[in-house]
mmCIF file of C-alpha atoms in Angstrom:
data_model
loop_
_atom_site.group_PDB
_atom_site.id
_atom_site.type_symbol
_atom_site.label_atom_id
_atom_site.label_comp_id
_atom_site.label_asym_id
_atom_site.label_seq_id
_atom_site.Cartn_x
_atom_site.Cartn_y
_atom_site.Cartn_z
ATOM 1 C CA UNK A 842 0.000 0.000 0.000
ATOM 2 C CA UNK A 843 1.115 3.441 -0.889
ATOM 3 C CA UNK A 844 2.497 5.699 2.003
ATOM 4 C CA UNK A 845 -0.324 8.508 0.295
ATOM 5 C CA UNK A 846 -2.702 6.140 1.399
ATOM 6 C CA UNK A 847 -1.615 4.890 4.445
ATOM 7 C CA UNK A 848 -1.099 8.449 5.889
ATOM 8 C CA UNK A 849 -4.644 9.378 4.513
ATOM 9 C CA UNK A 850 -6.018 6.192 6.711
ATOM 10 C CA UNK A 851 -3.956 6.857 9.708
ATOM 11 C CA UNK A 852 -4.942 10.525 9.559
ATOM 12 C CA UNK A 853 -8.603 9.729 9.633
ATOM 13 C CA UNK A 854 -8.527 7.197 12.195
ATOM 14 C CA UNK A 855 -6.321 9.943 14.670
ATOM 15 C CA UNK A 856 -9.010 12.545 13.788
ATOM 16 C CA UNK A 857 -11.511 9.828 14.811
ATOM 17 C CA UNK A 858 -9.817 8.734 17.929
ATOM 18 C CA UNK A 859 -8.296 12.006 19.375
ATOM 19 C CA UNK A 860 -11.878 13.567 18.431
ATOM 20 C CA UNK A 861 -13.121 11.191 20.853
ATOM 21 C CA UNK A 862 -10.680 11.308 23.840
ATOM 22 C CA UNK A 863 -11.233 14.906 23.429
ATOM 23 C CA UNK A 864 -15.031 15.102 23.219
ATOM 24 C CA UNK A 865 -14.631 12.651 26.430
ATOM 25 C CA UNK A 866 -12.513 15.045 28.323
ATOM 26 C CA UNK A 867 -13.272 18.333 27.474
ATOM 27 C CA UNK A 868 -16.956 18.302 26.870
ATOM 28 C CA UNK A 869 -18.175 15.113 29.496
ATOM 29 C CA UNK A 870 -15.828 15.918 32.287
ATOM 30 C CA UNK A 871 -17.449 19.791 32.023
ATOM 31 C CA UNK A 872 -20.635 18.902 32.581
ATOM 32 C CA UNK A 873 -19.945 15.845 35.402
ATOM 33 C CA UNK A 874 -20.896 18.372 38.272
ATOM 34 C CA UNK A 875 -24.246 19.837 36.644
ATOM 35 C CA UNK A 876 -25.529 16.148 35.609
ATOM 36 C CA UNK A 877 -25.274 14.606 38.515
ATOM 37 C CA UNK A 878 -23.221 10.968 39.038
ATOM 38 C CA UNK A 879 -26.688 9.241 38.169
ATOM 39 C CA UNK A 880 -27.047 10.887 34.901
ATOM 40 C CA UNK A 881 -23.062 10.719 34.204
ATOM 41 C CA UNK A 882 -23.088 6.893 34.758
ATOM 42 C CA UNK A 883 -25.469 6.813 31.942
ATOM 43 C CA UNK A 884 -23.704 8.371 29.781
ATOM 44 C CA UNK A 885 -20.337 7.111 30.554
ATOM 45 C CA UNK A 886 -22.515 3.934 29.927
ATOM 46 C CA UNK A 887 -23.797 4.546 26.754
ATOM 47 C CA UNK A 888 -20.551 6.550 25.442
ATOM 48 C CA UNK A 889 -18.543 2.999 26.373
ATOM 49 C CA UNK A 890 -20.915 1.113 24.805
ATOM 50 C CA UNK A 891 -20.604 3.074 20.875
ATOM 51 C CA UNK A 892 -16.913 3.010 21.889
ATOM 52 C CA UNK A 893 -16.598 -0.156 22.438
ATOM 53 C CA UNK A 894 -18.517 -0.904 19.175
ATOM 54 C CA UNK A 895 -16.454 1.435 17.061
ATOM 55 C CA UNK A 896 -12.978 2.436 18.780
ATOM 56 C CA UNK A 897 -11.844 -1.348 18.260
ATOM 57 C CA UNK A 898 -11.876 -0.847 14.075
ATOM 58 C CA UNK A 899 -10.604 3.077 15.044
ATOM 59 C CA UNK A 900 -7.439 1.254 16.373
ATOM 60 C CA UNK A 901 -7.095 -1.635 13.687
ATOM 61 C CA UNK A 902 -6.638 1.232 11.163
ATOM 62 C CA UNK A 903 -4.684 3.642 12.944
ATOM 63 C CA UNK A 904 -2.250 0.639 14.206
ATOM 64 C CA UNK A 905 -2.339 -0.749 10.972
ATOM 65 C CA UNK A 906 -1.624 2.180 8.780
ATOM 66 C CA UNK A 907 0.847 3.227 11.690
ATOM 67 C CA UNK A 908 3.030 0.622 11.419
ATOM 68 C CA UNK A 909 2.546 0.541 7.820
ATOM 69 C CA UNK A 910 3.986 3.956 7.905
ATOM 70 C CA UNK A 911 6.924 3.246 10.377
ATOM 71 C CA UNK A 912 7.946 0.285 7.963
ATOM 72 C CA UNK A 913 9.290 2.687 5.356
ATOM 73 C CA UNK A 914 10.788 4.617 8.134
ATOM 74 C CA UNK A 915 12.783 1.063 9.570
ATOM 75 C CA UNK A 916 16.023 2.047 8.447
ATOM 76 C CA UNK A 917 15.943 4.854 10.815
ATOM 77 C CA UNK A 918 14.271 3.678 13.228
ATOM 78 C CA UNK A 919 17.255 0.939 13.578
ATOM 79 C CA UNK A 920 19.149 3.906 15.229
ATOM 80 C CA UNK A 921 17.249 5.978 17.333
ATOM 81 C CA UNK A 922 19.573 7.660 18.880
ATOM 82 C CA UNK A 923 21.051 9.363 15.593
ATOM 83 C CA UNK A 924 18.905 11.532 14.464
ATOM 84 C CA UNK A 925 16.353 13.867 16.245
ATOM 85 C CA UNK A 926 13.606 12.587 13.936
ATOM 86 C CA UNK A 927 13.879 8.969 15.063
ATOM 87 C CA UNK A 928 14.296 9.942 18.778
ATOM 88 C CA UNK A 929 11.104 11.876 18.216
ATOM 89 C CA UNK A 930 9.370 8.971 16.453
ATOM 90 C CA UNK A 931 10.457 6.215 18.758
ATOM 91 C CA UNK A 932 8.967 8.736 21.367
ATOM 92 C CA UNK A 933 5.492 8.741 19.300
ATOM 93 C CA UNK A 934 5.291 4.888 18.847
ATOM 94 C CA UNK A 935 6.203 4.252 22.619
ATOM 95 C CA UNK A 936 2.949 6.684 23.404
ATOM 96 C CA UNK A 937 0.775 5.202 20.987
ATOM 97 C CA UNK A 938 1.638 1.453 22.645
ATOM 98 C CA UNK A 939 0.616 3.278 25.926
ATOM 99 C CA UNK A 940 -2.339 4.695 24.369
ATOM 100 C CA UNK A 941 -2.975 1.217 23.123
ATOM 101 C CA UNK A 942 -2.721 -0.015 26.425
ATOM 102 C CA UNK A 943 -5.063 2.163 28.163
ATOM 103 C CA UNK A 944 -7.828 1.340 25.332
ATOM 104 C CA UNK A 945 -7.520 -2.648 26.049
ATOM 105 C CA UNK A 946 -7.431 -1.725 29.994
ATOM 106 C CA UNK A 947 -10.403 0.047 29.248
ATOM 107 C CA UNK A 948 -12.097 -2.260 27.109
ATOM 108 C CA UNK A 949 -11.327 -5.117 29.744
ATOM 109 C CA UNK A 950 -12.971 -3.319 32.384
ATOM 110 C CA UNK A 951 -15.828 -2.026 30.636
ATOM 111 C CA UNK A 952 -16.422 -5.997 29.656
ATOM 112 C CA UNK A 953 -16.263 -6.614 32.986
ATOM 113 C CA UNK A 954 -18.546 -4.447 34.453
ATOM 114 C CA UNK A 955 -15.390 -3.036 36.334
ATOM 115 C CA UNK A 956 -15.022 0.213 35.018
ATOM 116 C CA UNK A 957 -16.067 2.876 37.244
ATOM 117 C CA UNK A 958 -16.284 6.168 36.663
ATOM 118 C CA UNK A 959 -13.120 7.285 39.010
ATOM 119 C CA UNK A 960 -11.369 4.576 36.142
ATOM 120 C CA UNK A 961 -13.051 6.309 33.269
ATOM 121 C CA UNK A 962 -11.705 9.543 34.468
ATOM 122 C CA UNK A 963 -8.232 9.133 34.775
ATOM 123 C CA UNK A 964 -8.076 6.700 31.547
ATOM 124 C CA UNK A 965 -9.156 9.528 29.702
ATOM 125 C CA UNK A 966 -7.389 12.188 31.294
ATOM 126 C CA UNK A 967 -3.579 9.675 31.044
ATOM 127 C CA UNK A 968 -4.739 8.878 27.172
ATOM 128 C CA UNK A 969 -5.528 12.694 26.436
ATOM 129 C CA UNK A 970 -2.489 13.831 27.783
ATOM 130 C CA UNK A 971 -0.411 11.312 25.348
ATOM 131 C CA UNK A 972 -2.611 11.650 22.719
ATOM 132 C CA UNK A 973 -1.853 15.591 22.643
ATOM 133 C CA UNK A 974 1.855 14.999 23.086
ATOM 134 C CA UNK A 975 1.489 12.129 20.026
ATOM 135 C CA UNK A 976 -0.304 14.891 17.853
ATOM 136 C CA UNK A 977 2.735 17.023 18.491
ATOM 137 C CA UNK A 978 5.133 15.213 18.039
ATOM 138 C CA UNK A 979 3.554 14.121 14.650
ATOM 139 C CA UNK A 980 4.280 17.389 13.125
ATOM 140 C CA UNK A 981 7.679 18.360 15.619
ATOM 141 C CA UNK A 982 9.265 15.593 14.295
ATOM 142 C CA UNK A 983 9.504 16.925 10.954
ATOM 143 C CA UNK A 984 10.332 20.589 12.480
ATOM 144 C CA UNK A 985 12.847 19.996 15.161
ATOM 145 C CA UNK A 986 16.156 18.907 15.457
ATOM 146 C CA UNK A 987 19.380 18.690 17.100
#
């Protein structure tokens, strides 16, 4: 597959999952206090439940096109410590395996019937943070070096 078209896939899946985390964070954690923990454990309900329908594809594409994308990259990769840009990109992958982490954490939980909303909280708070550090380093890779 074409790195055009990987990037195109990867891009849309990001836009898809950091839309999410964001929605999650910035617009349901507002408006925890005036719903009321009732009202916010149905929603955090029904929000997991279209996530969990949805986010696992989300990941199959971003992971896939990801490393799709980090293949043609392999040669620098081989020697991170070289180069600013594969510092910066080992960086990005070892936040997106954390990010990855948190989803099947979250997942698991939510399966289980274990995921309370103190969980659901700081899940989406630790994956926002990386997921804003991911989207910079997307572009500051190509900008910054040393």
């Amino acid at each position: 597959m074409s790195y055009f078209v990987l990037n195109v896939l990867h891009l849309f899946a990001a836009i898809m999952f950091v839309g999410t985390v964001f929605f999650e964070v910035l617009i349901l954690e507002a408006i925890r206090k005036p719903m009321g923990r009732e009202t916010m454990r149905l929603v955090e309900g029904a929000v997991g439940r279209r996530a969990r329908r949805i986010m696992p594809f989300v990941i199959l594409v971003l992971f896939s096109a990801g490393i799709g994308m980090a293949w043609q990259y392999r040669a620098v990769l081989a020697h991170p410590l070289d180069t600013s840009f594969a510092m910066l990109l080992w960086i990005k992958i070892a936040l997106a395996i954390s990010v990855l982490a948190h989803f099947v954490t979250a997942i698991t939980l939510g399966g289980r019937g274990k995921l309370k909303s103190r969980h659901f909280q700081y899940i989406h708070i630790s994956v926002f943070c990386h997921v804003v550090l991911i989207v910079f380093l997307a572009k500051a890779m190509f900008y910054i070096s040393w």
